[in-house]
Amino acid sequence: MRRCPHFTRTQLSQLQFSSFKTPFALSTENKSSNIFLSSSFPPPLSSWQSRPRRSWKSAGSGPPIAGLAIGSLISGIIGNKLGRINTFRVSSYISIVGIIIQSTSISSYWQLTVGRIVNSLSLGIIANTVPAYLAEVSPLFIRGTLVNAYQFSIGVGAVLINTANWGMHSRTDQWAYRLVIMLQIVQPIFFIAGSFFIPESPRWLLGKSRQEEALSAMETLRSGTPRDQLEREVNLIAAAAEENKALFNDLLHRLSRLQL
């Protein structure tokens, strides 16, 4: 990859850290869906009072997808209100709650389902926030590489989750899947800790009229770059953000209706 003059190795590591937020959790969620949809969900894998009915499997696999969709829809609202970094933390806290609910569902099929819905909600939020953050903080000529690193991380997550499942293949009790679910908690905890070492998005800060903080974040992201150059970049970002500002009511304006 072409050497980036604006990023030190440390800063690139910070951005790559952001792109690897959800691979294991997302892949685990997909694996859980396969278990729920399986027509041969084996009784020994559960300690529920009775074998799950076919309707239970539909209820267990469908609502988490709705949770993912709802999380995606509200991610923009949360991100604009709290900022990108705080949104990372909020989604991680929600994920931890969902994982705990799933992991403690010893005798309740529906508790496991609720836990999956909560976890899917956090995944929907972060799946939209991470690419937005990477696009906002990276320079133009490596932006595509960093955003694609997020997609690559999902592939890494698929490898990790299949490796974890392979490690449990000899088990015939409920821990064959419960341990894999519990492994998810490592990632949100790691991400919460790491979020204190990456800067807020300068674009979001400028949108909140926090010019000095935006410049400080830019200095962290573009270590070694002259201050006057950083100020010009901040001004360009501010101008672009102002130009792109629009309200839903603007669509109802007469000129906008004619263009539509």
CSV table of C-alpha atoms in Angstrom, one decimal:
chain,number,residue,atom,x,y,z
A,1,MET,CA,0.0,0.0,0.0
A,2,ARG,CA,1.2,3.5,-0.8
A,3,ARG,CA,2.8,5.2,2.1
A,4,CYS,CA,0.5,7.8,3.7
A,5,PRO,CA,2.3,11.1,4.6
A,6,HIS,CA,-0.3,12.2,7.0
A,7,PHE,CA,-0.6,9.1,9.2
A,8,THR,CA,2.0,7.5,11.5
A,9,ARG,CA,1.8,3.8,12.2
A,10,THR,CA,0.0,4.5,15.5
A,11,GLN,CA,-2.7,6.6,13.8
A,12,LEU,CA,-3.3,3.9,11.2
A,13,SER,CA,-3.6,1.3,13.9
A,14,GLN,CA,-6.2,3.5,15.6
A,15,LEU,CA,-8.3,3.6,12.4
A,16,GLN,CA,-7.8,-0.1,11.7
A,17,PHE,CA,-9.0,-0.8,15.2
A,18,SER,CA,-12.2,1.1,14.4
A,19,SER,CA,-12.9,-1.1,11.4
A,20,PHE,CA,-12.6,-4.3,13.3
A,21,LYS,CA,-15.6,-3.5,15.7
A,22,THR,CA,-18.2,-6.2,14.8
A,23,PRO,CA,-16.8,-9.1,12.9
A,24,PHE,CA,-17.0,-11.8,15.6
A,25,ALA,CA,-20.3,-10.6,17.0
A,26,LEU,CA,-21.9,-10.3,13.6
A,27,SER,CA,-20.7,-13.7,12.5
A,28,THR,CA,-21.9,-15.3,15.8
A,29,GLU,CA,-25.3,-13.7,15.2
A,30,ASN,CA,-25.4,-15.3,11.7
A,31,LYS,CA,-24.3,-18.7,13.2
A,32,SER,CA,-27.1,-18.4,15.8
A,33,SER,CA,-29.6,-17.8,13.1
A,34,ASN,CA,-28.5,-21.0,11.4
A,35,ILE,CA,-29.0,-22.9,14.7
A,36,PHE,CA,-32.5,-21.5,15.2
A,37,LEU,CA,-33.5,-22.2,11.6
A,38,SER,CA,-32.2,-25.8,11.7
A,39,SER,CA,-35.0,-28.3,11.4
A,40,SER,CA,-32.9,-30.7,13.5
A,41,PHE,CA,-32.2,-28.5,16.5
A,42,PRO,CA,-31.0,-31.3,18.9
A,43,PRO,CA,-32.7,-31.6,22.3
A,44,PRO,CA,-29.3,-32.3,24.1
A,45,LEU,CA,-28.1,-28.8,23.2
A,46,SER,CA,-30.8,-27.2,25.3
A,47,SER,CA,-32.1,-27.4,28.9
A,48,TRP,CA,-35.5,-26.1,28.0
A,49,GLN,CA,-38.6,-27.8,29.3
A,50,SER,CA,-39.6,-29.1,25.8
A,51,ARG,CA,-38.2,-29.3,22.3
A,52,PRO,CA,-38.7,-25.9,20.5
A,53,ARG,CA,-41.7,-26.0,18.1
A,54,ARG,CA,-41.3,-24.9,14.5
A,55,SER,CA,-43.2,-21.6,15.3
A,56,TRP,CA,-40.6,-21.0,18.1
A,57,LYS,CA,-37.8,-21.3,15.6
A,58,SER,CA,-39.5,-18.7,13.3
A,59,ALA,CA,-39.9,-16.3,16.3
A,60,GLY,CA,-36.3,-16.9,17.3
A,61,SER,CA,-34.8,-16.2,14.0
A,62,GLY,CA,-37.0,-13.4,12.6
A,63,PRO,CA,-37.1,-10.7,15.3
A,64,PRO,CA,-33.3,-10.3,15.6
A,65,ILE,CA,-33.3,-9.3,11.9
A,66,ALA,CA,-35.8,-6.6,12.8
A,67,GLY,CA,-33.6,-5.5,15.6
A,68,LEU,CA,-30.7,-5.2,13.2
A,69,ALA,CA,-32.9,-3.0,10.9
A,70,ILE,CA,-34.1,-0.8,13.8
A,71,GLY,CA,-30.5,-0.3,14.9
A,72,SER,CA,-29.5,0.7,11.4
A,73,LEU,CA,-32.4,3.2,11.3
A,74,ILE,CA,-31.6,4.9,14.6
A,75,SER,CA,-27.9,4.9,14.2
A,76,GLY,CA,-27.9,8.2,12.4
A,77,ILE,CA,-30.0,9.9,15.1
A,78,ILE,CA,-27.7,8.6,17.9
A,79,GLY,CA,-24.6,9.4,16.0
A,80,ASN,CA,-25.6,12.9,15.3
A,81,LYS,CA,-26.7,13.4,18.9
A,82,LEU,CA,-23.8,11.8,20.8
A,83,GLY,CA,-21.0,11.7,18.3
A,84,ARG,CA,-19.2,8.8,16.7
A,85,ILE,CA,-17.1,7.7,19.7
A,86,ASN,CA,-20.0,7.8,22.2
A,87,THR,CA,-22.1,5.9,19.7
A,88,PHE,CA,-19.4,3.2,19.6
A,89,ARG,CA,-19.6,3.0,23.4
A,90,VAL,CA,-23.4,2.9,23.6
A,91,SER,CA,-23.6,0.1,21.0
A,92,SER,CA,-20.9,-1.8,23.0
A,93,TYR,CA,-22.9,-1.4,26.2
A,94,ILE,CA,-26.1,-2.6,24.5
A,95,SER,CA,-24.1,-5.6,23.0
A,96,ILE,CA,-22.8,-6.6,26.5
A,97,VAL,CA,-26.4,-6.5,27.9
A,98,GLY,CA,-27.6,-8.7,25.0
A,99,ILE,CA,-24.7,-11.2,25.4
A,100,ILE,CA,-25.4,-11.5,29.2
A,101,ILE,CA,-29.1,-12.1,28.5
A,102,GLN,CA,-28.2,-14.8,26.0
A,103,SER,CA,-25.5,-16.4,28.1
A,104,THR,CA,-27.8,-16.7,31.2
A,105,SER,CA,-30.7,-18.2,29.4
A,106,ILE,CA,-30.3,-21.6,31.0
A,107,SER,CA,-33.9,-22.7,30.8
A,108,SER,CA,-35.7,-20.1,28.8
A,109,TYR,CA,-35.8,-20.2,25.0
A,110,TRP,CA,-37.5,-16.8,24.9
A,111,GLN,CA,-34.8,-15.2,27.0
A,112,LEU,CA,-32.2,-16.3,24.5
A,113,THR,CA,-34.3,-14.8,21.7
A,114,VAL,CA,-34.6,-11.5,23.6
A,115,GLY,CA,-30.9,-11.4,24.1
A,116,ARG,CA,-30.4,-11.9,20.3
A,117,ILE,CA,-32.7,-9.0,19.6
A,118,VAL,CA,-30.8,-6.7,21.9
A,119,ASN,CA,-27.5,-7.8,20.5
A,120,SER,CA,-28.8,-7.3,16.9
A,121,LEU,CA,-29.9,-3.8,17.8
A,122,SER,CA,-26.3,-2.9,18.8
A,123,LEU,CA,-25.0,-4.4,15.6
A,124,GLY,CA,-27.3,-2.4,13.5
A,125,ILE,CA,-26.1,0.8,15.2
A,126,ILE,CA,-22.4,0.1,14.8
A,127,ALA,CA,-22.7,-1.3,11.3
A,128,ASN,CA,-23.6,2.1,10.1
A,129,THR,CA,-21.4,4.2,12.4
A,130,VAL,CA,-18.1,2.6,11.8
A,131,PRO,CA,-18.0,3.2,8.0
A,132,ALA,CA,-19.2,6.8,8.6
A,133,TYR,CA,-16.4,7.4,11.1
A,134,LEU,CA,-13.7,5.9,8.9
A,135,ALA,CA,-14.9,8.0,5.9
A,136,GLU,CA,-14.9,11.2,8.0
A,137,VAL,CA,-11.5,10.9,9.5
A,138,SER,CA,-9.4,9.4,6.7
A,139,PRO,CA,-7.6,11.3,3.9
A,140,LEU,CA,-9.0,10.8,0.4
A,141,PHE,CA,-6.4,8.5,-1.1
A,142,ILE,CA,-6.7,5.8,1.6
A,143,ARG,CA,-10.4,6.3,2.4
A,144,GLY,CA,-11.5,3.4,0.3
A,145,THR,CA,-8.9,1.1,1.8
A,146,LEU,CA,-10.0,1.9,5.3
A,147,VAL,CA,-13.7,1.6,4.7
A,148,ASN,CA,-13.1,-1.7,2.9
A,149,ALA,CA,-11.1,-2.9,5.9
A,150,TYR,CA,-14.5,-3.0,7.7
A,151,GLN,CA,-15.9,-5.4,5.1
A,152,PHE,CA,-12.7,-7.5,5.3
A,153,SER,CA,-13.1,-7.7,9.1
A,154,ILE,CA,-16.5,-9.4,8.6
A,155,GLY,CA,-14.7,-12.1,6.7
A,156,VAL,CA,-12.2,-12.4,9.5
A,157,GLY,CA,-15.1,-12.7,11.9
A,158,ALA,CA,-16.5,-15.6,9.9
A,159,VAL,CA,-13.2,-17.4,10.1
A,160,LEU,CA,-13.0,-16.8,13.9
A,161,ILE,CA,-16.5,-18.0,14.6
A,162,ASN,CA,-16.2,-21.1,12.5
A,163,THR,CA,-12.9,-21.8,14.2
A,164,ALA,CA,-14.6,-21.4,17.6
A,165,ASN,CA,-17.5,-23.7,16.5
A,166,TRP,CA,-15.0,-26.3,15.3
A,167,GLY,CA,-13.4,-26.2,18.7
A,168,MET,CA,-16.7,-27.1,20.2
A,169,HIS,CA,-17.7,-29.8,17.7
A,170,SER,CA,-17.1,-32.7,20.1
A,171,ARG,CA,-19.4,-31.3,22.7
A,172,THR,CA,-23.0,-32.6,22.8
A,173,ASP,CA,-24.3,-30.4,25.7
A,174,GLN,CA,-25.7,-26.9,25.7
A,175,TRP,CA,-22.1,-25.4,26.1
A,176,ALA,CA,-21.4,-26.3,22.5
A,177,TYR,CA,-23.2,-23.1,21.6
A,178,ARG,CA,-23.3,-21.2,24.9
A,179,LEU,CA,-19.5,-20.8,25.1
A,180,VAL,CA,-19.4,-19.3,21.6
A,181,ILE,CA,-22.1,-16.8,22.6
A,182,MET,CA,-20.1,-15.9,25.7
A,183,LEU,CA,-16.9,-15.3,23.6
A,184,GLN,CA,-18.6,-12.3,22.0
A,185,ILE,CA,-18.3,-10.3,25.2
A,186,VAL,CA,-14.5,-9.9,24.6
A,187,GLN,CA,-15.0,-7.6,21.7
A,188,PRO,CA,-17.3,-4.9,23.1
A,189,ILE,CA,-15.2,-4.7,26.3
A,190,PHE,CA,-12.1,-4.4,24.1
A,191,PHE,CA,-13.7,-1.7,22.0
A,192,ILE,CA,-15.0,0.3,25.0
A,193,ALA,CA,-11.4,0.4,26.3
A,194,GLY,CA,-9.9,1.3,22.9
A,195,SER,CA,-12.4,4.0,22.2
A,196,PHE,CA,-10.6,6.3,24.7
A,197,PHE,CA,-7.5,6.3,22.4
A,198,ILE,CA,-9.1,7.4,19.1
A,199,PRO,CA,-10.3,10.9,18.4
A,200,GLU,CA,-13.8,12.1,17.7
A,201,SER,CA,-14.7,12.8,14.1
A,202,PRO,CA,-13.7,16.4,13.2
A,203,ARG,CA,-16.7,16.6,10.8
A,204,TRP,CA,-19.1,15.9,13.7
A,205,LEU,CA,-17.4,18.4,16.0
A,206,LEU,CA,-17.6,21.1,13.3
A,207,GLY,CA,-21.3,20.3,12.9
A,208,LYS,CA,-21.6,21.1,16.6
A,209,SER,CA,-19.6,24.4,16.2
A,210,ARG,CA,-16.7,23.0,18.2
A,211,GLN,CA,-13.9,24.4,16.0
A,212,GLU,CA,-11.0,24.1,18.4
A,213,GLU,CA,-11.8,20.5,19.3
A,214,ALA,CA,-12.1,19.6,15.6
A,215,LEU,CA,-8.7,21.1,15.0
A,216,SER,CA,-7.3,19.2,18.0
A,217,ALA,CA,-8.7,16.0,16.6
A,218,MET,CA,-7.3,16.7,13.2
A,219,GLU,CA,-3.8,17.2,14.8
A,220,THR,CA,-4.1,13.8,16.3
A,221,LEU,CA,-5.2,12.3,13.0
A,222,ARG,CA,-2.6,14.1,10.9
A,223,SER,CA,0.4,14.0,13.2
A,224,GLY,CA,3.3,16.0,11.9
A,225,THR,CA,1.3,18.1,9.5
A,226,PRO,CA,1.8,21.9,9.7
A,227,ARG,CA,-1.0,23.7,11.6
A,228,ASP,CA,-1.8,26.1,8.8
A,229,GLN,CA,-2.5,23.1,6.5
A,230,LEU,CA,-4.7,21.5,9.1
A,231,GLU,CA,-6.6,24.8,9.5
A,232,ARG,CA,-7.3,24.9,5.8
A,233,GLU,CA,-8.5,21.3,5.8
A,234,VAL,CA,-10.8,22.0,8.8
A,235,ASN,CA,-12.2,25.0,7.0
A,236,LEU,CA,-12.8,22.9,3.9
A,237,ILE,CA,-14.6,20.3,5.9
A,238,ALA,CA,-16.7,22.9,7.6
A,239,ALA,CA,-17.7,24.5,4.3
A,240,ALA,CA,-18.6,21.1,2.9
A,241,ALA,CA,-20.7,20.2,5.9
A,242,GLU,CA,-22.5,23.5,5.8
A,243,GLU,CA,-23.2,23.1,2.1
A,244,ASN,CA,-24.6,19.6,2.6
A,245,LYS,CA,-26.9,20.7,5.5
A,246,ALA,CA,-30.5,20.1,4.7
A,247,LEU,CA,-33.8,19.6,6.6
A,248,PHE,CA,-36.6,17.3,5.7
A,249,ASN,CA,-38.8,20.4,5.3
A,250,ASP,CA,-36.6,21.6,2.5
A,251,LEU,CA,-38.0,18.8,0.4
A,252,LEU,CA,-41.4,20.4,0.7
A,253,HIS,CA,-40.2,23.7,-0.7
A,254,ARG,CA,-41.7,24.6,-4.0
A,255,LEU,CA,-38.3,24.6,-5.9
A,256,SER,CA,-37.4,21.3,-4.4
A,257,ARG,CA,-40.7,19.8,-5.5
A,258,LEU,CA,-40.1,21.0,-9.0
A,259,GLN,CA,-36.6,19.4,-9.1
A,260,LEU,CA,-38.1,16.1,-7.8
